[in-house]
Amino acid sequence: NCIKALDVFTVFFGKQHPSVGYAYNGIGNSYYEQGNFQAAYQYYDLGFQHFKNLFGLENINTTGLLMNMGLMLQEMEAFEEALKVYQEVVAIQVRTVETDYDNFKVHRNIGLTYLQMGNSLRAQQKFEYALSIGNQFLADNSMDWVNLFLDLARITHDAEQSKEWTQRAFQIF
């Protein structure tokens, strides 16, 4: 359906319309849900290039697709490349007025990437940084807290601290 939408948007709006970028993102999402991370990455990249050409790097649509590309690299276990992409997102966010939630997400994703790489110290640092960001805006019952608390429980070497993180996560359920 998304590929048909891409064709329709291109015909009706022209190749330079934002809807074309949204269609690329939708196609990428479909491939992601199917577990085809390489194809998802390719469509996210097409959407990224589209929005970059339309709006430049400092646009929430552009950085959103860049985040998706980082996630696909992470899924494909291209961890160093994923970190580079996430660091690019952070550099863009420093220059723009991105939402706190976007900032929270990228730092949690960096933490997850470090965790997958076996670097638990760097992962913990990024999770704690995400925690400090989340404290500023996340609702107490947000599922984002559950995920972050469970990430921290998984990585913490202190059994009592791990138990505390796990309890905090389950209190939200």
GROMACS .gro file of C-alpha atoms in nm:
model
  173
    1ASN     CA    1   0.000   0.000   0.000
    2CYS     CA    2   0.281   0.241   0.079
    3ILE     CA    3   0.445   0.180  -0.258
    4LYS     CA    4   0.112   0.260  -0.426
    5ALA     CA    5   0.088   0.573  -0.210
    6LEU     CA    6   0.437   0.671  -0.321
    7ASP     CA    7   0.329   0.643  -0.685
    8VAL     CA    8   0.011   0.843  -0.622
    9PHE     CA    9   0.193   1.116  -0.427
   10THR     CA   10   0.457   1.145  -0.698
   11VAL     CA   11   0.194   1.179  -0.973
   12PHE     CA   12  -0.037   1.421  -0.789
   13PHE     CA   13   0.207   1.628  -0.588
   14GLY     CA   14   0.534   1.592  -0.777
   15LYS     CA   15   0.863   1.440  -0.668
   16GLN     CA   16   0.954   1.733  -0.443
   17HIS     CA   17   0.651   1.715  -0.213
   18PRO     CA   18   0.695   1.617   0.156
   19SER     CA   19   0.438   1.337   0.114
   20VAL     CA   20   0.694   1.150  -0.095
   21GLY     CA   21   0.929   1.147   0.205
   22TYR     CA   22   0.651   1.026   0.432
   23ALA     CA   23   0.577   0.745   0.186
   24TYR     CA   24   0.944   0.639   0.190
   25ASN     CA   25   0.925   0.632   0.570
   26GLY     CA   26   0.605   0.424   0.556
   27ILE     CA   27   0.764   0.174   0.321
   28GLY     CA   28   1.066   0.156   0.552
   29ASN     CA   29   0.834   0.094   0.847
   30SER     CA   30   0.664  -0.190   0.659
   31TYR     CA   31   0.995  -0.357   0.583
   32TYR     CA   32   1.106  -0.305   0.945
   33GLU     CA   33   0.792  -0.480   1.072
   34GLN     CA   34   0.869  -0.770   0.839
   35GLY     CA   35   1.223  -0.795   0.974
   36ASN     CA   36   1.381  -0.687   0.645
   37PHE     CA   37   1.618  -0.433   0.798
   38GLN     CA   38   1.831  -0.384   0.486
   39ALA     CA   39   1.528  -0.286   0.274
   40ALA     CA   40   1.394  -0.071   0.558
   41TYR     CA   41   1.730   0.106   0.580
   42GLN     CA   42   1.725   0.175   0.205
   43TYR     CA   43   1.380   0.335   0.218
   44TYR     CA   44   1.461   0.532   0.531
   45ASP     CA   45   1.771   0.659   0.350
   46LEU     CA   46   1.559   0.762   0.049
   47GLY     CA   47   1.325   0.949   0.284
   48PHE     CA   48   1.620   1.104   0.465
   49GLN     CA   49   1.773   1.225   0.137
   50HIS     CA   50   1.433   1.355   0.026
   51PHE     CA   51   1.373   1.559   0.343
   52LYS     CA   52   1.736   1.673   0.355
   53ASN     CA   53   1.701   1.811   0.002
   54LEU     CA   54   1.369   1.979   0.088
   55PHE     CA   55   1.438   2.110   0.437
   56GLY     CA   56   1.805   2.056   0.520
   57LEU     CA   57   1.947   1.856   0.809
   58GLU     CA   58   1.794   2.067   1.082
   59ASN     CA   59   1.439   1.943   1.042
   60ILE     CA   60   1.249   1.699   1.261
   61ASN     CA   61   1.149   1.483   0.962
   62THR     CA   62   1.510   1.459   0.848
   63THR     CA   63   1.642   1.367   1.193
   64GLY     CA   64   1.354   1.123   1.247
   65LEU     CA   65   1.456   0.928   0.938
   66LEU     CA   66   1.820   0.947   1.043
   67MET     CA   67   1.716   0.793   1.377
   68ASN     CA   68   1.535   0.515   1.188
   69MET     CA   69   1.850   0.453   0.984
   70GLY     CA   70   2.050   0.423   1.306
   71LEU     CA   71   1.799   0.175   1.442
   72MET     CA   72   1.826  -0.038   1.126
   73LEU     CA   73   2.207  -0.037   1.150
   74GLN     CA   74   2.171  -0.143   1.512
   75GLU     CA   75   1.933  -0.423   1.411
   76MET     CA   76   2.185  -0.536   1.147
   77GLU     CA   77   2.456  -0.533   1.418
   78ALA     CA   78   2.651  -0.258   1.242
   79PHE     CA   79   2.704  -0.100   1.582
   80GLU     CA   80   2.988   0.143   1.502
   81GLU     CA   81   2.793   0.279   1.205
   82ALA     CA   82   2.478   0.308   1.419
   83LEU     CA   83   2.671   0.506   1.680
   84LYS     CA   84   2.797   0.744   1.411
   85VAL     CA   85   2.443   0.801   1.288
   86TYR     CA   86   2.312   0.857   1.642
   87GLN     CA   87   2.597   1.100   1.714
   88GLU     CA   88   2.501   1.291   1.399
   89VAL     CA   89   2.144   1.312   1.532
   90VAL     CA   90   2.275   1.445   1.865
   91ALA     CA   91   2.489   1.705   1.685
   92ILE     CA   92   2.185   1.821   1.486
   93GLN     CA   93   1.966   1.830   1.797
   94VAL     CA   94   2.218   2.055   1.973
   95ARG     CA   95   2.174   2.309   1.691
   96THR     CA   96   1.796   2.285   1.666
   97VAL     CA   97   1.489   2.291   1.879
   98GLU     CA   98   1.421   1.917   1.879
   99THR     CA   99   1.177   1.782   2.132
  100ASP     CA  100   1.297   1.646   2.464
  101TYR     CA  101   1.143   1.314   2.363
  102ASP     CA  102   1.362   1.293   2.052
  103ASN     CA  103   1.667   1.371   2.266
  104PHE     CA  104   1.560   1.105   2.518
  105LYS     CA  105   1.513   0.845   2.242
  106VAL     CA  106   1.850   0.899   2.076
  107HIS     CA  107   2.042   0.872   2.403
  108ARG     CA  108   1.854   0.556   2.501
  109ASN     CA  109   1.928   0.411   2.155
  110ILE     CA  110   2.296   0.494   2.196
  111GLY     CA  111   2.287   0.316   2.533
  112LEU     CA  112   2.125   0.010   2.375
  113THR     CA  113   2.389   0.008   2.102
  114TYR     CA  114   2.669   0.018   2.357
  115LEU     CA  115   2.497  -0.261   2.549
  116GLN     CA  116   2.483  -0.475   2.235
  117MET     CA  117   2.852  -0.403   2.180
  118GLY     CA  118   2.930  -0.529   2.529
  119ASN     CA  119   3.029  -0.187   2.666
  120SER     CA  120   2.812  -0.182   2.977
  121LEU     CA  121   2.980   0.123   3.130
  122ARG     CA  122   2.907   0.347   2.829
  123ALA     CA  123   2.557   0.197   2.805
  124GLN     CA  124   2.487   0.280   3.168
  125GLN     CA  125   2.613   0.636   3.119
  126LYS     CA  126   2.378   0.687   2.824
  127PHE     CA  127   2.084   0.530   3.007
  128GLU     CA  128   2.145   0.759   3.305
  129TYR     CA  129   2.167   1.058   3.073
  130ALA     CA  130   1.836   0.956   2.913
  131LEU     CA  131   1.697   0.925   3.266
  132SER     CA  132   1.798   1.285   3.343
  133ILE     CA  133   1.629   1.404   3.023
  134GLY     CA  134   1.314   1.200   3.090
  135ASN     CA  135   1.286   1.342   3.441
  136GLN     CA  136   1.214   1.678   3.283
  137PHE     CA  137   0.909   1.579   3.079
  138LEU     CA  138   0.797   1.214   3.085
  139ALA     CA  139   0.473   1.133   3.261
  140ASP     CA  140   0.514   0.904   3.563
  141ASN     CA  141   0.322   0.622   3.393
  142SER     CA  142   0.502   0.639   3.057
  143MET     CA  143   0.603   0.306   2.902
  144ASP     CA  144   0.930   0.477   2.814
  145TRP     CA  145   1.011   0.465   3.186
  146VAL     CA  146   0.939   0.091   3.194
  147ASN     CA  147   1.181   0.029   2.909
  148LEU     CA  148   1.452   0.252   3.052
  149PHE     CA  149   1.417   0.111   3.405
  150LEU     CA  150   1.444  -0.243   3.267
  151ASP     CA  151   1.749  -0.140   3.063
  152LEU     CA  152   1.909  -0.006   3.381
  153ALA     CA  153   1.813  -0.317   3.578
  154ARG     CA  154   1.969  -0.537   3.313
  155ILE     CA  155   2.298  -0.349   3.311
  156THR     CA  156   2.341  -0.269   3.679
  157HIS     CA  157   2.593  -0.496   3.853
  158ASP     CA  158   2.454  -0.422   4.200
  159ALA     CA  159   2.177  -0.673   4.277
  160GLU     CA  160   1.985  -0.435   4.505
  161GLN     CA  161   1.998  -0.153   4.252
  162SER     CA  162   1.887  -0.391   3.978
  163LYS     CA  163   1.595  -0.502   4.194
  164GLU     CA  164   1.500  -0.139   4.259
  165TRP     CA  165   1.499  -0.056   3.884
  166THR     CA  166   1.287  -0.364   3.813
  167GLN     CA  167   1.038  -0.273   4.088
  168ARG     CA  168   1.009   0.081   3.952
  169ALA     CA  169   0.933  -0.062   3.608
  170PHE     CA  170   0.664  -0.297   3.739
  171GLN     CA  171   0.501  -0.024   3.948
  172ILE     CA  172   0.407   0.146   3.623
  173PHE     CA  173   0.227  -0.163   3.489
   0.00000   0.00000   0.00000
